[in-house]
XYZ file of C-alpha atoms in Angstrom:
534
model
C -43.074 -70.633 45.200
C -43.700 -67.510 47.279
C -39.998 -66.926 47.894
C -39.130 -67.429 44.219
C -41.793 -65.031 42.999
C -40.865 -62.367 45.552
C -37.259 -62.642 44.494
C -38.236 -62.021 40.908
C -40.537 -59.147 41.788
C -37.792 -57.200 43.552
C -35.897 -56.989 40.257
C -38.657 -55.184 38.366
C -38.133 -51.550 39.178
C -36.640 -48.948 36.830
C -36.742 -50.240 33.259
C -40.141 -51.859 33.587
C -41.743 -48.602 32.463
C -40.591 -49.514 28.963
C -41.990 -53.030 28.916
C -45.447 -52.136 27.591
C -46.868 -48.908 26.186
C -49.502 -48.250 28.840
C -47.703 -45.102 29.952
C -45.520 -44.792 26.835
C -42.016 -45.990 26.085
C -40.720 -48.935 24.108
C -39.168 -52.303 24.713
C -35.536 -51.930 23.716
C -32.280 -53.702 24.671
C -30.582 -50.390 25.497
C -32.958 -49.701 28.359
C -31.542 -49.865 31.915
C -31.601 -53.370 33.323
C -33.900 -53.782 36.337
C -31.573 -56.518 37.560
C -28.889 -53.878 38.106
C -30.837 -51.238 40.032
C -32.900 -51.087 43.189
C -34.537 -47.688 42.645
C -38.249 -48.292 42.678
C -40.151 -46.747 39.767
C -43.790 -47.402 40.589
C -45.079 -46.373 37.183
C -42.545 -48.875 35.860
C -43.896 -51.564 38.154
C -47.442 -50.735 37.041
C -46.373 -51.131 33.433
C -44.788 -54.438 34.324
C -48.063 -55.585 35.902
C -49.886 -54.820 32.654
C -47.022 -56.052 30.491
C -47.096 -59.440 32.218
C -50.179 -60.197 30.106
C -48.234 -59.835 26.850
C -44.517 -60.141 27.585
C -42.310 -62.779 29.129
C -39.203 -61.018 30.374
C -37.002 -57.975 30.236
C -36.243 -58.043 26.513
C -38.550 -58.798 23.611
C -39.543 -61.064 22.056
C -37.545 -63.252 24.449
C -34.573 -63.098 26.790
C -34.192 -62.703 30.585
C -37.427 -64.529 31.362
C -39.474 -63.597 34.410
C -40.239 -67.246 35.151
C -38.065 -70.225 36.108
C -35.647 -71.264 33.361
C -37.222 -74.698 32.851
C -40.410 -73.044 31.511
C -40.186 -72.303 27.788
C -40.257 -68.508 27.606
C -41.987 -68.156 24.259
C -44.704 -70.566 25.379
C -45.258 -68.833 28.727
C -46.942 -65.662 27.447
C -50.099 -65.233 29.548
C -52.529 -64.989 26.666
C -50.840 -67.799 24.731
C -50.942 -70.407 27.494
C -54.451 -69.373 28.539
C -55.512 -69.706 24.891
C -54.070 -73.207 24.550
C -55.715 -74.411 27.760
C -59.132 -72.996 26.887
C -59.238 -73.814 23.173
C -57.397 -77.060 22.428
C -59.457 -79.333 24.733
C -62.672 -77.649 23.563
C -64.866 -78.137 20.505
C -63.118 -75.342 18.594
C -59.403 -75.925 17.935
C -56.669 -78.538 17.496
C -52.912 -77.996 17.175
C -50.429 -79.952 15.034
C -47.273 -79.030 16.991
C -46.802 -82.332 18.781
C -43.153 -81.646 19.573
C -44.082 -78.583 21.646
C -44.308 -79.741 25.237
C -47.877 -79.877 26.493
C -49.702 -79.474 23.174
C -50.569 -83.192 22.657
C -51.942 -83.463 26.197
C -54.253 -80.491 25.604
C -55.379 -81.953 22.279
C -56.156 -85.303 23.869
C -57.381 -84.301 27.328
C -54.562 -86.138 29.106
C -52.744 -83.405 31.037
C -51.160 -84.105 34.421
C -49.728 -82.076 37.292
C -46.368 -81.852 35.491
C -47.843 -80.284 32.358
C -45.407 -77.521 31.229
C -47.992 -75.107 29.807
C -50.177 -75.330 32.894
C -47.088 -74.478 34.927
C -46.640 -71.487 32.643
C -50.166 -70.204 33.326
C -49.893 -70.801 37.045
C -46.520 -69.132 37.512
C -47.386 -66.269 35.158
C -50.452 -65.439 37.269
C -48.565 -65.830 40.552
C -45.812 -63.578 39.242
C -48.396 -60.936 38.340
C -49.967 -61.205 41.803
C -46.580 -60.755 43.454
C -45.953 -57.594 41.429
C -49.392 -56.293 42.429
C -48.783 -57.060 46.093
C -45.431 -55.256 46.003
C -47.009 -52.170 44.444
C -49.897 -52.110 46.925
C -47.571 -52.619 49.896
C -45.042 -49.969 48.898
C -46.306 -47.346 46.433
C -46.157 -43.899 48.114
C -49.317 -41.813 48.392
C -47.387 -39.005 46.681
C -47.431 -41.006 43.431
C -49.300 -39.137 40.695
C -52.857 -40.502 40.326
C -52.167 -42.652 43.379
C -55.750 -43.710 44.128
C -56.552 -44.456 40.487
C -53.389 -46.500 40.052
C -54.025 -48.424 43.263
C -57.482 -49.275 41.917
C -55.951 -50.449 38.636
C -53.502 -52.706 40.463
C -56.330 -54.141 42.562
C -58.182 -54.831 39.310
C -55.142 -56.556 37.828
C -54.627 -58.660 40.941
C -58.309 -59.634 40.782
C -57.865 -60.546 37.115
C -54.912 -62.820 37.859
C -56.788 -64.424 40.733
C -59.845 -64.873 38.510
C -57.832 -66.973 36.046
C -56.316 -69.027 38.862
C -59.786 -69.596 40.342
C -61.336 -70.449 36.983
C -58.597 -72.792 35.810
C -57.118 -74.282 38.992
C -60.017 -74.009 41.408
C -58.196 -73.745 44.734
C -55.007 -71.703 44.322
C -52.463 -70.410 46.809
C -53.635 -67.066 48.154
C -51.567 -64.127 49.347
C -52.249 -60.378 49.387
C -48.985 -58.992 50.789
C -45.324 -59.551 50.062
C -44.074 -62.203 52.443
C -41.409 -64.863 52.692
C -43.980 -67.268 54.103
C -45.495 -69.904 51.838
C -49.026 -68.874 50.798
C -51.992 -70.687 52.269
C -54.458 -72.389 49.954
C -57.846 -70.807 49.328
C -61.038 -72.461 48.161
C -62.821 -71.291 45.032
C -65.510 -69.762 47.237
C -62.919 -67.801 49.218
C -61.210 -66.485 46.101
C -64.586 -65.600 44.576
C -65.552 -63.649 47.707
C -62.233 -61.798 47.720
C -62.470 -60.806 44.051
C -66.092 -59.737 44.448
C -65.251 -57.410 47.341
C -62.208 -55.993 45.564
C -64.163 -55.243 42.400
C -67.121 -53.756 44.269
C -64.698 -51.443 46.076
C -62.918 -50.222 42.967
C -66.060 -49.606 40.919
C -67.309 -47.345 43.709
C -69.884 -49.677 45.264
C -67.912 -50.696 48.323
C -65.532 -49.188 50.840
C -62.537 -46.952 50.291
C -61.551 -44.191 47.901
C -59.476 -46.164 45.381
C -61.841 -46.185 42.418
C -61.233 -47.008 38.777
C -61.404 -44.043 36.425
C -64.480 -43.495 34.230
C -64.328 -44.751 30.655
C -62.396 -42.400 28.425
C -60.521 -40.659 31.217
C -57.449 -42.901 31.192
C -55.265 -44.016 28.311
C -56.410 -46.899 26.114
C -54.994 -50.098 27.572
C -55.491 -49.122 31.219
C -58.324 -50.588 33.265
C -61.306 -48.314 33.840
C -64.581 -48.770 35.678
C -66.204 -50.610 32.745
C -63.420 -53.196 32.874
C -64.423 -53.667 36.519
C -68.045 -54.216 35.484
C -66.951 -56.729 32.849
C -64.810 -58.842 35.173
C -67.512 -58.830 37.840
C -70.092 -59.746 35.190
C -67.975 -62.645 33.911
C -67.480 -63.955 37.420
C -71.204 -63.777 38.209
C -72.060 -65.547 34.952
C -69.896 -68.486 36.074
C -70.731 -68.220 39.785
C -72.630 -71.506 39.926
C -69.511 -73.301 38.656
C -67.254 -71.530 41.142
C -69.436 -71.512 44.261
C -72.434 -73.764 43.665
C -74.790 -70.771 43.812
C -76.107 -69.146 40.629
C -75.877 -65.340 40.323
C -77.756 -64.780 37.060
C -79.467 -61.597 38.202
C -76.129 -60.080 39.205
C -74.582 -61.111 35.889
C -77.407 -59.394 34.039
C -77.139 -56.269 36.205
C -73.443 -55.706 35.527
C -73.811 -56.617 31.868
C -76.381 -53.828 31.634
C -74.016 -51.400 33.343
C -71.382 -52.166 30.713
C -73.899 -51.919 27.865
C -75.044 -48.514 29.124
C -71.462 -47.196 29.260
C -69.616 -45.124 26.672
C -68.557 -48.237 24.716
C -70.349 -49.245 21.512
C -70.194 -52.179 19.117
C -67.804 -51.909 16.191
C -70.319 -51.812 13.326
C -68.851 -49.541 10.652
C -66.986 -51.261 7.798
C -63.707 -49.785 6.620
C -61.889 -50.411 3.333
C -63.684 -53.701 2.752
C -63.303 -55.004 6.307
C -66.454 -55.487 8.374
C -66.921 -53.886 11.754
C -66.395 -57.347 13.275
C -63.103 -57.919 11.441
C -61.770 -54.533 12.558
C -61.692 -55.886 16.119
C -58.854 -58.281 15.240
C -56.645 -56.200 12.940
C -53.264 -54.586 13.414
C -54.742 -51.112 13.886
C -57.604 -52.114 16.174
C -56.504 -49.406 18.609
C -57.331 -46.673 16.056
C -59.614 -48.099 13.332
C -62.834 -47.646 15.321
C -62.776 -51.055 17.035
C -61.325 -49.429 20.156
C -64.859 -48.196 20.887
C -65.810 -51.818 21.635
C -62.578 -53.059 23.211
C -62.944 -52.419 26.935
C -59.673 -53.995 28.062
C -56.984 -55.098 25.600
C -53.696 -56.925 25.946
C -51.381 -54.540 24.138
C -49.050 -55.618 21.345
C -46.958 -53.614 18.921
C -44.690 -55.068 16.250
C -41.836 -52.756 17.235
C -42.428 -51.715 20.826
C -44.075 -54.751 22.451
C -42.821 -57.967 20.909
C -43.588 -61.468 22.089
C -44.563 -64.777 20.556
C -47.893 -64.470 22.338
C -49.227 -62.282 19.562
C -47.584 -63.973 16.608
C -49.006 -67.453 17.212
C -52.611 -66.299 16.723
C -51.793 -65.172 13.179
C -48.890 -67.305 12.002
C -50.205 -70.421 13.729
C -53.452 -70.367 11.770
C -52.014 -70.367 8.229
C -49.506 -72.107 5.995
C -47.836 -70.685 2.879
C -50.719 -71.703 0.615
C -53.259 -70.054 2.893
C -51.251 -66.837 2.999
C -50.923 -66.770 -0.775
C -54.708 -66.986 -1.075
C -55.488 -64.658 1.835
C -52.616 -62.368 2.980
C -52.627 -61.598 6.690
C -49.776 -59.099 6.989
C -47.194 -61.209 8.789
C -44.129 -62.975 7.428
C -44.402 -66.292 9.285
C -46.676 -69.213 8.405
C -46.432 -71.868 11.100
C -49.459 -73.883 9.982
C -50.531 -75.664 13.173
C -53.843 -74.517 14.635
C -57.081 -75.245 12.842
C -60.783 -75.638 13.556
C -62.552 -78.859 14.477
C -65.699 -79.839 12.628
C -67.823 -78.987 15.674
C -66.842 -75.340 15.272
C -67.386 -75.376 11.513
C -70.844 -76.849 12.076
C -71.878 -73.683 13.921
C -72.355 -72.303 10.384
C -72.638 -75.379 8.160
C -74.593 -77.900 10.174
C -75.547 -80.064 7.185
C -71.910 -80.719 6.218
C -72.316 -78.955 2.862
C -69.088 -77.002 3.119
C -68.105 -74.698 0.227
C -64.482 -74.259 -0.858
C -62.890 -70.865 -0.492
C -61.066 -68.224 1.524
C -62.573 -66.392 4.520
C -63.905 -63.743 2.130
C -65.790 -66.455 0.255
C -67.021 -68.171 3.399
C -68.461 -64.967 4.857
C -70.679 -64.751 1.789
C -71.550 -68.464 1.828
C -72.502 -68.456 5.515
C -74.131 -65.036 5.499
C -72.132 -64.155 8.618
C -69.097 -61.864 8.941
C -67.786 -64.068 11.751
C -67.369 -67.124 9.498
C -63.659 -66.531 8.844
C -63.002 -70.105 7.734
C -60.325 -71.142 5.207
C -61.673 -74.263 3.511
C -59.509 -74.035 0.397
C -56.712 -76.590 0.774
C -58.254 -78.058 3.941
C -60.361 -81.096 4.835
C -63.145 -81.122 7.412
C -62.268 -84.412 9.084
C -59.131 -84.662 11.229
C -57.689 -88.169 11.027
C -54.051 -87.157 11.517
C -53.328 -85.024 14.565
C -50.204 -83.341 13.205
C -51.410 -82.692 9.637
C -52.446 -79.057 9.421
C -54.422 -79.501 6.222
C -56.802 -81.841 8.066
C -59.136 -79.478 9.846
C -60.452 -76.157 8.597
C -58.420 -72.971 8.838
C -59.819 -70.080 10.868
C -58.111 -66.818 9.968
C -59.327 -64.248 12.476
C -56.334 -62.243 13.694
C -54.748 -60.133 10.956
C -51.598 -58.032 11.133
C -52.866 -55.884 8.259
C -54.130 -52.368 8.927
C -57.571 -51.329 7.761
C -56.300 -47.830 6.965
C -53.892 -49.229 4.373
C -50.680 -48.487 6.292
C -48.018 -51.154 6.686
C -47.579 -53.278 9.783
C -44.948 -51.879 12.119
C -42.952 -55.082 11.814
C -43.917 -57.987 9.575
C -42.309 -60.448 12.009
C -44.426 -59.385 14.998
C -48.044 -58.417 15.437
C -49.592 -55.009 15.990
C -53.117 -56.046 16.945
C -54.180 -55.779 20.567
C -55.889 -58.846 21.954
C -59.398 -57.892 23.197
C -59.537 -59.605 26.582
C -62.825 -57.843 27.315
C -65.047 -56.368 24.611
C -68.567 -55.047 24.816
C -70.123 -57.929 22.858
C -69.485 -60.133 25.910
C -71.900 -57.980 27.910
C -74.566 -58.459 25.216
C -74.331 -62.245 25.316
C -73.979 -62.314 29.108
C -77.201 -60.344 29.455
C -78.967 -62.672 27.005
C -77.775 -65.870 28.701
C -78.507 -64.687 32.233
C -81.887 -63.488 31.006
C -82.665 -66.896 29.488
C -81.651 -68.726 32.649
C -83.961 -66.474 34.644
C -86.805 -67.082 32.182
C -87.019 -70.852 31.931
C -84.363 -71.285 29.239
C -85.684 -68.877 26.591
C -84.454 -65.343 26.086
C -86.992 -62.603 26.789
C -87.620 -59.698 24.419
C -84.949 -57.584 26.123
C -82.295 -60.278 25.869
C -83.252 -61.026 22.300
C -82.581 -57.389 21.421
C -78.912 -57.853 22.308
C -78.551 -61.110 20.383
C -80.130 -59.475 17.341
C -77.711 -56.560 17.674
C -74.726 -58.921 17.453
C -76.212 -60.827 14.542
C -77.107 -57.595 12.760
C -73.509 -56.423 13.189
C -72.353 -59.698 11.606
C -74.930 -59.401 8.780
C -76.343 -62.742 9.957
C -80.014 -63.611 10.053
C -81.588 -61.777 12.971
C -85.201 -62.548 12.122
C -85.562 -64.728 15.197
C -88.196 -64.771 17.888
C -87.006 -67.699 20.033
C -83.461 -68.278 21.231
C -82.753 -71.153 23.625
C -79.798 -71.802 25.902
C -78.422 -74.275 23.349
C -78.628 -71.538 20.718
C -76.799 -69.170 23.056
C -73.983 -71.666 23.630
C -73.478 -71.818 19.860
C -73.676 -68.040 19.601
C -70.877 -67.685 22.168
C -68.741 -69.804 19.832
C -69.673 -67.899 16.678
C -69.055 -64.521 18.282
C -65.983 -65.394 20.378
C -64.458 -68.285 18.434
C -60.718 -68.715 19.010
C -60.641 -65.885 21.570
C -59.365 -68.093 24.384
C -62.545 -68.587 26.432
C -64.330 -71.635 24.990
C -63.505 -74.077 27.816
C -65.014 -71.696 30.384
C -68.278 -71.483 28.425
C -68.465 -75.241 27.842
C -67.932 -75.939 31.554
C -70.766 -73.553 32.410
C -73.098 -75.307 29.953
C -72.022 -78.738 31.221
C -70.477 -79.782 27.904
C -66.736 -79.673 28.488
C -66.302 -83.129 29.993
C -68.285 -86.226 29.102
C -68.515 -85.199 25.439
C -66.726 -86.520 22.344
C -64.917 -83.380 21.235
C -61.258 -83.953 22.026
C -58.911 -85.711 19.611
C -58.128 -89.317 20.515
C -57.117 -92.146 18.255
C -57.784 -90.555 14.878
C -61.521 -91.126 14.868
C -64.154 -88.601 13.906
C -65.981 -89.280 17.171
C -62.968 -88.236 19.250
C -62.925 -89.127 22.934
C -64.338 -88.138 26.297
C -62.909 -86.582 29.451
C -63.818 -87.306 33.053
C -65.577 -84.608 35.070
C -62.571 -83.897 37.289
C -60.872 -82.301 34.270
C -63.228 -79.320 34.500
C -60.379 -77.812 36.513
C -56.657 -78.235 36.038
C -54.163 -79.671 38.551
C -51.888 -77.517 40.642
C -48.295 -77.982 39.407
C -46.466 -80.738 41.233
C -43.429 -78.442 41.543
C -45.430 -76.042 43.724
C -46.946 -78.832 45.791
C -43.421 -79.968 46.608
C -42.293 -76.424 47.456
C -45.365 -75.437 49.484
C -46.659 -77.885 52.127
C -49.798 -75.735 52.546
C -51.192 -76.915 49.203
C -53.395 -79.914 48.506
C -53.868 -81.251 44.984
C -57.215 -81.069 43.218
C -59.139 -84.387 43.269
C -58.071 -87.257 40.970
C -54.803 -85.681 39.851
């Protein structure tokens, strides 16, 4: 694995500066081919490190894949495979595309160490780490903004390691380019490494490589608030990762993010709520960028991949689009909501019929973007899209009325970190420190989110169970649900996966709280030991 990834990394020099618009440029087939040059362009490599979150190779939306050829390129986009793994086994989503390798196993909770989409996540993160290690080993100190860029790369490496730690538990670990096979690290060891790295680059540790303040670097680049957010997320889940709770630390860094220059997107625009603006094609300019701390960048012309398209096209069929246009040409009709998610708004089963615009009114909540028209609540047929409720959250339309850059590909940036996460993190950590009920301070942040959504905020008591549901209402279909369910102890041992066509579903054993290391890497690297029971 290490040798393969290093071999790939050495190809990513000159043209990589055009892979993602962090420093400008566009993805275009006339660009120089990195496979034909060995002149290192470190801004290009930095763009490639960021672009690895959204893109899959040297040409978009596919072609010249970064990863081994036996991994489907379109299905190996970082955010797409992470989304599948965190949503499909959870209580939120189910997918009808049973011919796509790995989808049925996620639906049913039956994945193994040969699962193709898990290999995609694993290798995508390892590829990103290799790029980061190359940059950190070789970038010259004469590089413009050297210290800031080094801090950004350390953040990105920490981000890739965070996902490996969260999803695979005990990943291979390497911090320099080497031909030696990486050793395996425990979750505790990876946690400790990430914690030190993040403390350093937010200015609370050693060294001079510090992330830039908010607003001082271009949108899309990591700044110090992104560092707070990743540290906060890791502390919130620390008991899962290390066995030791860090609620006070989670609350501390949530408060640092809340007290930053970022603000909630609350101002409606042209009929779209402040919440909806976060997931629209112009969310980098429509005001939502004030809440989006760290996005995965997409652009219908300049940054094309199937990782953006699936979140729009996958959620609708032709009938849905006719009733509720979303600004994209495709309608793949595969991903829909399970009843458990729908019940976050309609617990009594009295479900009205309508489009998301109708359901927002019926639920009294801007986040209730359900498409019930043409859909049934119960899912008795796994591959029938109309069974299960639509959830139309990501729109390619622009709130300012301009056209999408390309109707075949999405313009919206995926908000990997947004300020609302700090609000709910503070509230949850606060509740866990106060016997399970949110204090007045924590309740202020929950009320702020519910006020933004025009939901009932006349509440005086909010329990941990309420908070788990609020995570789902606020962050539904944003690719994090599995992580939250594991933290609350509800991911395994519950009847929320799809098995056998029954409303009750099926259960998963506790060992499935983490995923298996790919068998292909176990064969290639004798230093690795498989996670238990796989």
